[in-house]
Coordinates of C-alpha atoms and ligand atoms in Angstrom, one line a residue:
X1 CA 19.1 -13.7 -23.9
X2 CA 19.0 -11.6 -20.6
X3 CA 16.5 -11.5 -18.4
X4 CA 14.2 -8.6 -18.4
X5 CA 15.5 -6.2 -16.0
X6 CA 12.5 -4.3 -13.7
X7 CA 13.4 -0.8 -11.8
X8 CA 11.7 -1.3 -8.2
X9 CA 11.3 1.9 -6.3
X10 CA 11.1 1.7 -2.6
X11 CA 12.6 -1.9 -2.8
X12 CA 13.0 -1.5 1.1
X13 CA 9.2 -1.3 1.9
X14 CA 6.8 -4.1 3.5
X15 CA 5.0 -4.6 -0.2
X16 CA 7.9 -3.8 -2.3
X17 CA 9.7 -6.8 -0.5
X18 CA 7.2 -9.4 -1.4
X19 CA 7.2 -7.4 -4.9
X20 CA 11.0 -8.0 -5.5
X21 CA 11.1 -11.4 -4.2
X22 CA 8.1 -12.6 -6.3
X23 CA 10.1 -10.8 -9.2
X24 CA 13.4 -12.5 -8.8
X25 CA 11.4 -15.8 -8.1
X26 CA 10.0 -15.4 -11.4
X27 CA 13.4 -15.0 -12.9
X28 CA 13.5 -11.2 -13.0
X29 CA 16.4 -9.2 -12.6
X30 CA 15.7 -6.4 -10.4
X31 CA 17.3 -3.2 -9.9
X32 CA 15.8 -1.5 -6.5
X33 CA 16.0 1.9 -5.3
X34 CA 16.9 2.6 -1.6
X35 CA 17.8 5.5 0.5
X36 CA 20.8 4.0 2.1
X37 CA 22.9 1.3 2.1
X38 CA 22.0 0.1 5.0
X39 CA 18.3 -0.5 3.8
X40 CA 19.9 -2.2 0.4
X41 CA 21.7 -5.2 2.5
X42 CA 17.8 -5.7 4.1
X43 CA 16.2 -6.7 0.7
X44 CA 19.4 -8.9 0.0
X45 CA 18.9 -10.7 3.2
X46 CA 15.4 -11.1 2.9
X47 CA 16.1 -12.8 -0.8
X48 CA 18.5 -14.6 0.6
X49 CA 16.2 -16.0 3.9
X50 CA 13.5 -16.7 1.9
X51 CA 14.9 -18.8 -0.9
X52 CA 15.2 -16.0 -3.4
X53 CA 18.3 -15.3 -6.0
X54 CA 20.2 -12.6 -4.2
X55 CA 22.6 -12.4 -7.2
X56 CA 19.2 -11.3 -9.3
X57 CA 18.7 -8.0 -6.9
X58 CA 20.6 -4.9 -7.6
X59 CA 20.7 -2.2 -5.1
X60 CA 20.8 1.7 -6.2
X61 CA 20.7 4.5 -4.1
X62 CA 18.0 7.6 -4.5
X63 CA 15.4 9.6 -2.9
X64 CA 12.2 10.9 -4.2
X65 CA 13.2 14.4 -3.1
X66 CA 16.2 14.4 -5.3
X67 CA 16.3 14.4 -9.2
X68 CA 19.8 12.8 -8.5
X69 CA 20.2 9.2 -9.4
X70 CA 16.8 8.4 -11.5
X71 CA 17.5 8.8 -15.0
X72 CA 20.9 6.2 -13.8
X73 CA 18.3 4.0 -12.4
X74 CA 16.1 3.8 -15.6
X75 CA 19.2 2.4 -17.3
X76 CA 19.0 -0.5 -19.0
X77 CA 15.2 -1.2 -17.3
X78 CA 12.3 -2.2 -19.7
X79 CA 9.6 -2.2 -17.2
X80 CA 9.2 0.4 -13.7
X81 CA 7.2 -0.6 -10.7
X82 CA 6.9 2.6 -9.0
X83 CA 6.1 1.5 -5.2
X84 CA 8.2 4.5 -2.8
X85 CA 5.6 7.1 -1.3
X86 CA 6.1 8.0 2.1
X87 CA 3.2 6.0 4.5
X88 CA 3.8 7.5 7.8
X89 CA 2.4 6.1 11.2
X90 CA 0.6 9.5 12.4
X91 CA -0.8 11.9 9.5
X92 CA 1.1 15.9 9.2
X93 CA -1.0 18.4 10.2
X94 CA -0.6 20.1 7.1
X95 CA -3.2 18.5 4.8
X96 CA -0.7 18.8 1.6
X97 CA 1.9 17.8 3.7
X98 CA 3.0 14.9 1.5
X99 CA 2.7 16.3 -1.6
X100 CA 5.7 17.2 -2.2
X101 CA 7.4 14.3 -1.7
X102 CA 4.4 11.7 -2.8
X103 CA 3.6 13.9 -6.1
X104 CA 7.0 15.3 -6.6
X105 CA 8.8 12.1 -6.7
X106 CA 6.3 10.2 -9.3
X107 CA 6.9 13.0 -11.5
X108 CA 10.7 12.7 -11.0
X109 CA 10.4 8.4 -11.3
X110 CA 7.7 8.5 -14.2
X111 CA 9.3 11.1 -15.8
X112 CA 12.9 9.5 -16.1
X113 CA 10.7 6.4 -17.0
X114 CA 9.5 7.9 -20.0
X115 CA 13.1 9.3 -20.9
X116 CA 14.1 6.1 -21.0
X117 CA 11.4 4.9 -23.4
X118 CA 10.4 2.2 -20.2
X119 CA 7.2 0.1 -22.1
X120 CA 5.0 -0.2 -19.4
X121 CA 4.9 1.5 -15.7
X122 CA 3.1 0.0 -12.6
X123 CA 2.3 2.4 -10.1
X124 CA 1.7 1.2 -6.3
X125 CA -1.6 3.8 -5.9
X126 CA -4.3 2.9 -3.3
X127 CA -8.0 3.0 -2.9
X128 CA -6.6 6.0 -1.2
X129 CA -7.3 7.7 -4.3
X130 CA -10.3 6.7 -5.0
X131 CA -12.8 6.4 -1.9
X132 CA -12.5 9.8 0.1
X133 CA -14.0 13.2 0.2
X134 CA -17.3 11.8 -1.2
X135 CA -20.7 12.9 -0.2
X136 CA -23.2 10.5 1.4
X137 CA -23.1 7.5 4.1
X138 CA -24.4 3.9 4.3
X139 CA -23.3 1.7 1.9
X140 CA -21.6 2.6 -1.7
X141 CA -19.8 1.4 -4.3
X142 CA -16.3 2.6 -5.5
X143 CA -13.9 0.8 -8.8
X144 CA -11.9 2.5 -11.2
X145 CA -13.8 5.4 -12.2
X146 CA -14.3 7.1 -8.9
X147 CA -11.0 9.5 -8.0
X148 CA -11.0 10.9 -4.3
X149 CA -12.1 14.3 -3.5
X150 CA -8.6 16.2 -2.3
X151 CA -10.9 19.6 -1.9
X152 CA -13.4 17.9 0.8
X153 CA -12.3 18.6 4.5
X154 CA -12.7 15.2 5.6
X155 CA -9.8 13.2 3.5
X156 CA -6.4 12.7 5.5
X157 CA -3.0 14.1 4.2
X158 CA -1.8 10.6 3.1
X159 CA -5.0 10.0 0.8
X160 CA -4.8 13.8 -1.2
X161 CA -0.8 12.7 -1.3
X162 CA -1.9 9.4 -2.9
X163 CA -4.3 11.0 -5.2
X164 CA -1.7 14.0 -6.6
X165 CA 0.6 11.5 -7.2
X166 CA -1.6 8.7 -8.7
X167 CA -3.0 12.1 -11.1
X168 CA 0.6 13.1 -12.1
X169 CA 1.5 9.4 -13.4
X170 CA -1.2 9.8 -15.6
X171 CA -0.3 12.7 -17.1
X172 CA 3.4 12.1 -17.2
X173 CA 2.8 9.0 -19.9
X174 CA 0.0 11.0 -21.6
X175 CA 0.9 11.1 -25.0
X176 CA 3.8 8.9 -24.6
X177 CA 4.8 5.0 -25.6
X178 CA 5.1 4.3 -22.3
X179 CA 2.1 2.5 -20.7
X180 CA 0.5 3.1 -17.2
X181 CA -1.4 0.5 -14.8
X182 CA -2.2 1.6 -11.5
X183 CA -2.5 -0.9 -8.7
X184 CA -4.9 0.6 -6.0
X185 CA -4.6 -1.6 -2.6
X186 CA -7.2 -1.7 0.0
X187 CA -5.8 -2.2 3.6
X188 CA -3.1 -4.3 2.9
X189 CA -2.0 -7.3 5.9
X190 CA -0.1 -10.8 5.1
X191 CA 3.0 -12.0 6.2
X192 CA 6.1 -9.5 7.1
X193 CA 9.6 -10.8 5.0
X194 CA 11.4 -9.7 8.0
X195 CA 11.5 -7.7 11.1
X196 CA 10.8 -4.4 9.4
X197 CA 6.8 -3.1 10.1
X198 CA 4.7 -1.7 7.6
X199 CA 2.7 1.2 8.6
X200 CA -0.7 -1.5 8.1
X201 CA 0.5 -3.9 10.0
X202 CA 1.4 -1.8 12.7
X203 CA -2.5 -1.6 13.1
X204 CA -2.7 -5.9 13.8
X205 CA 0.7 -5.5 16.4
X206 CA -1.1 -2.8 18.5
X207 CA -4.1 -4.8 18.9
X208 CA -2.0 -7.6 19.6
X209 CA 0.2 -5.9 22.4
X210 CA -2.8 -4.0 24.3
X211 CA -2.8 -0.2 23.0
X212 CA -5.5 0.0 21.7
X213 CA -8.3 -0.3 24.2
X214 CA -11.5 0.6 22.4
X215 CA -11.8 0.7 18.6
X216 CA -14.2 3.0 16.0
X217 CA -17.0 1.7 13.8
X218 CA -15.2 2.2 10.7
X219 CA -15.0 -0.7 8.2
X220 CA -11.9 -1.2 5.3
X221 CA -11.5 -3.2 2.8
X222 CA -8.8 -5.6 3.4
X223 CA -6.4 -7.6 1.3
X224 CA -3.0 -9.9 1.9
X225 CA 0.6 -8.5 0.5
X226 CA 1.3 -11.6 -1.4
X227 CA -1.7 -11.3 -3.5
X228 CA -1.0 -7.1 -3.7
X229 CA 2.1 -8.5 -5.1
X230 CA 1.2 -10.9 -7.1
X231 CA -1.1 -8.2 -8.4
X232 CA 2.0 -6.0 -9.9
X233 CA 4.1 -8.6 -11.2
X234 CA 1.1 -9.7 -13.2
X235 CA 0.6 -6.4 -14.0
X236 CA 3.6 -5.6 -15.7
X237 CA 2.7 -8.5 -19.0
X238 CA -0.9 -8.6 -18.6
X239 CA -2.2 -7.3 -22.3
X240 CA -5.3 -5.9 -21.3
X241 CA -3.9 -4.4 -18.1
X242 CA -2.8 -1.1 -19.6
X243 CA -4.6 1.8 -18.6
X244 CA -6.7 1.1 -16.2
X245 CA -6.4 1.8 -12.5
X246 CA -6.9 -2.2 -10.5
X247 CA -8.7 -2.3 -7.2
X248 CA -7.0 -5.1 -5.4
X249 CA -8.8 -5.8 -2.4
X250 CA -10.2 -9.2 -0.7
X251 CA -13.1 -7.8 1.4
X252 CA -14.6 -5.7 3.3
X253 CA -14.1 -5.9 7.0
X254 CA -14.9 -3.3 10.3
X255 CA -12.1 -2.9 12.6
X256 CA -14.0 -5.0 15.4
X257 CA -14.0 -7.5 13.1
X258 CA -10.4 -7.3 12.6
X259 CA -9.9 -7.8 16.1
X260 CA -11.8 -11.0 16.5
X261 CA -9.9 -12.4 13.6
X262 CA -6.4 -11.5 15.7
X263 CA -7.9 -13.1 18.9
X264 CA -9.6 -16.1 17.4
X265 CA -6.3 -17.5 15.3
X266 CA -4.2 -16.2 18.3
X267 CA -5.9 -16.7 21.7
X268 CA -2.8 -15.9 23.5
X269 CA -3.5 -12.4 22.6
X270 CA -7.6 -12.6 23.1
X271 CA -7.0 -10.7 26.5
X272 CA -5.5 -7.6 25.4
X273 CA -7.0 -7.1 21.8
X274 CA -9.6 -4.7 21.9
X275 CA -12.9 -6.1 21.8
X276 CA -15.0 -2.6 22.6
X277 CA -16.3 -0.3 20.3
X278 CA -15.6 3.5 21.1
X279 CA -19.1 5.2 21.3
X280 CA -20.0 7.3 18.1
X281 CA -20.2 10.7 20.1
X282 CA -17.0 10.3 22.2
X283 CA -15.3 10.5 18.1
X284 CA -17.7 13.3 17.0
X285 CA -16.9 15.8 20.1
X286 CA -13.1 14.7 19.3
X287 CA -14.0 16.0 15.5
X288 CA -15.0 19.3 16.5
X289 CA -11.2 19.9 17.9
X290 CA -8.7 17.1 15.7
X291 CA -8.8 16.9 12.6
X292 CA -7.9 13.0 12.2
X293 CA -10.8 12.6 14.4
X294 CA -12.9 14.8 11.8
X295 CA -11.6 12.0 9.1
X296 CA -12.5 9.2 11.4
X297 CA -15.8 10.9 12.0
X298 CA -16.6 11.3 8.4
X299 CA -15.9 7.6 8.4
X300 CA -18.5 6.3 11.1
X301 CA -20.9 4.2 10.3
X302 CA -19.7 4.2 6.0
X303 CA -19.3 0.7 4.3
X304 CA -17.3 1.4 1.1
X305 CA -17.5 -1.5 -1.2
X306 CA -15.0 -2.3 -3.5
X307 CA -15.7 -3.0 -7.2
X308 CA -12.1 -5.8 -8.1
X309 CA -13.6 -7.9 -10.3
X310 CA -11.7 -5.7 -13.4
X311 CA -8.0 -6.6 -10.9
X312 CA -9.7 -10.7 -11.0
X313 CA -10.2 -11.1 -14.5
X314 CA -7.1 -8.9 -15.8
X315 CA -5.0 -10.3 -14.0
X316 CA -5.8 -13.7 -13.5
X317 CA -5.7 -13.6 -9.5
X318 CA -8.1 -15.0 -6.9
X319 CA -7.2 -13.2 -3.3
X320 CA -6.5 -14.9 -0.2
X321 CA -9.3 -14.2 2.4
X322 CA -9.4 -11.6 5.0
X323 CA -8.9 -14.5 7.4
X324 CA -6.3 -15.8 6.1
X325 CA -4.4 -12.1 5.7
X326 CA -5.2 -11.1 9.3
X327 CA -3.8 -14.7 10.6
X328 CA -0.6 -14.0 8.4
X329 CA 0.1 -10.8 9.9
X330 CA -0.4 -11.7 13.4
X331 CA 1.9 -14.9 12.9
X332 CA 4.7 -13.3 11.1
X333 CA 4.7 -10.4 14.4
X334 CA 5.0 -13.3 16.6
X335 CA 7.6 -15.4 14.7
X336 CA 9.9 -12.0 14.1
X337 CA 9.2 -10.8 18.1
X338 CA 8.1 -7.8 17.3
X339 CA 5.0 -8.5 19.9
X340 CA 5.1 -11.2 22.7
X341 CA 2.5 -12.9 24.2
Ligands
NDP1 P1 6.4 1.2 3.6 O1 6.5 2.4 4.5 O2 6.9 -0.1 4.1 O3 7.1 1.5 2.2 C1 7.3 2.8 1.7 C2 8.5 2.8 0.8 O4 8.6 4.1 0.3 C3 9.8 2.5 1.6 O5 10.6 1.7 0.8 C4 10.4 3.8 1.8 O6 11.8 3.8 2.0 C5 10.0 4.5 0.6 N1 10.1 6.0 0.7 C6 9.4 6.8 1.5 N2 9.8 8.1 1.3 C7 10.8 8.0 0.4 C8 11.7 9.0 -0.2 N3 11.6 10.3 0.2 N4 12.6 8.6 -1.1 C9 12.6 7.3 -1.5 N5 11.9 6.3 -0.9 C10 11.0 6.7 0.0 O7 4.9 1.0 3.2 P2 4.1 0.0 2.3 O8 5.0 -1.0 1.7 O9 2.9 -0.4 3.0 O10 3.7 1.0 1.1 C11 4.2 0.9 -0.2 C12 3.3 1.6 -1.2 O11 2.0 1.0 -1.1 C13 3.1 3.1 -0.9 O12 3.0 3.8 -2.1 C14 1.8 3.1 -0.2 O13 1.1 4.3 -0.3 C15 1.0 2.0 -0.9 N6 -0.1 1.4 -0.2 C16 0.1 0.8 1.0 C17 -1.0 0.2 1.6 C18 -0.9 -0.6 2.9 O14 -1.9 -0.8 3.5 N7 0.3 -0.9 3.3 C19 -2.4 0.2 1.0 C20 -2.4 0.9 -0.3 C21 -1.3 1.4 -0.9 P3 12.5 3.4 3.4 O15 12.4 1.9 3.5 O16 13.8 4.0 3.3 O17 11.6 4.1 4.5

């Protein structure tokens, strides 16, 4: 019998890489959207670099902005891992900026999905969705049930783009056979595949290479890419995993303490990563002018804790620790060049 054949959107990103790779290594055969060809021939090197059947991986070309090309890629697919959202380095000024692209493309993905009578979809979501625009500060606890606020004034364009699209998924398979399990990430860190950066890791290799001098007293939960990974592939056969929305997430951890984590497992760096915190009021005159300082304002002083215990037990996963994910990252930058010491 074939294998079972998984549709992998975004097949070119920094999780979706460890995704297809895990896939393939468990026999898969996967079918991965990219936006051009160029981006196609990455993920087949990578397979092929890191021990991975390249013949498994199939390359097809579409864009979420385009109806072209998806009901093609559902072809033949019985399970979706919907991963492609756009994750830019700075935020729009435009608070729905991402919207359209973020929302409009799950409905076009999901929606071909359940055209095609695909059994079970997992969606890449975030704690994104789940953790902003709340009242209150201090400590709190957020899981499954809590959805994001895209009305408050203090959530960034990337998290309302990640909650109207994690809120169209569900609605596209409502009242359908196909089934829906949303992965929601916290901060996510681990080893690159190759020399292309995710947006988060970006965050380690400019501690790492001195730009970022002083850091705020905001805290984020944390959590290593193979383990994120690990997370959806389980996801797609796990019985009980349908329907619910996962919090995948090793702990909680504030950017300072980040830092000392990059300096203590690489003390070639210690000198330029940023070991100063910027002072509370320097971030709230900033807020009363810039609205990504406004966001990091509402941030200040917060500890959001993570309920993943549901992701553990459904899933059967223990996570690597925050350590251990920071370490990963900052090693991989080093071993690809993309920061020297
Ligand atoms: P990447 O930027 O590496 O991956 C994003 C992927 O989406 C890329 O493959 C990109 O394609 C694709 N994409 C973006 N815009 C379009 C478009 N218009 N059409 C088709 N594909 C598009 O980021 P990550 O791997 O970090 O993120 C992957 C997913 O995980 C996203 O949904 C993100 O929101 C989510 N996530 C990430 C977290 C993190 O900390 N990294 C935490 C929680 C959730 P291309 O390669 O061509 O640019």
């Amino acid at each position: 019998m074939d294998a079972t054949r998984v549709l992998v959107t975004g097949a070119s990103g920094f999780i979706a890489k460890h995704i297809v790779l895990q896939l393939v290594e468990a026999g898969y055969r996967v079918r991965g959207t990219v936006r051009r060809d160029a981006k196609a021939e990455e993920v087949s090197g990578m397979l092929r670099r890191h021990g991975g059947d390249a013949a498994l991986f199939e390359p097809h070309l579409a864009d979420l902005t385009s109806d072209a090309g998806w009901d093609e890629a559902m072809i033949g697919c019985d399970l979706l891992v919907h991963t492609a959202s756009p994750f830019p380095r700075s935020q729009p000024r435009e608070k729905f900026g991402l919207v359209d692209v973020a929302r409009g493309g799950t409905v076009r993905v999901v929606g071909a999905a359940v055209r095609a009578g695909v059994s079970r979809v997992v969606l890449t979501s975030s704690i994104a969705s789940i953790v902003y625009g709340h009242p209150g500060r201090g400590e709190r606890w957020f899981g499954e049930a809590d959805v994001s606020n895209v009305e408050s004034s203090d959530i960034s364009p990337y998290a309302v783009s990640k909650t109207l699209a994690e809120r169209a998924a569900w609605e596209a398979v409502d009242g359908t056979r196909t089934e829906l399990t949303t992965i929601n990430p916290s901060l996510v860190f681990g080893p690159l595949l190759d020399r292309t950066m995710g947006t988060s890791v970006q965050l380690i290799a400019m501690m790492m290479s001195g730009r970022l001098p002083v850091l705020p007293d905001v805290t984020f939960g944390i959590v290593d890419v193979r383990d994120v990974a690990a997370a959806h592939v389980a996801a797609l056969t796990a019985s009980k995993a349908a329907g619910r929305r996962l919090v995948v997430s090793a702990e909680e951890r504030s950017l300072l303490d980040i830092a000392r984590q990059v300096a203590e497992g690489h003390p070639a760096f210690a000198g330029r990563v940023p070991r100063r915190r910027l002072p509370t009021w320097a971030v709230k005159a900033a807020a009363v002018v810039s609205p990504p300082a406004r966001m990091l304002a509402a941030e200040l002083g917060r500890t959001k804790r993570l309920e993943t215990a549901p992701a553990r037990e459904i899933l059967g996963l223990a996570f690597r620790s925050g350590d251990e994910a920071i370490d990963a990252a900052a090693s991989s930058l080093l071993a690809e060049g993309l920061v020297t010491p």
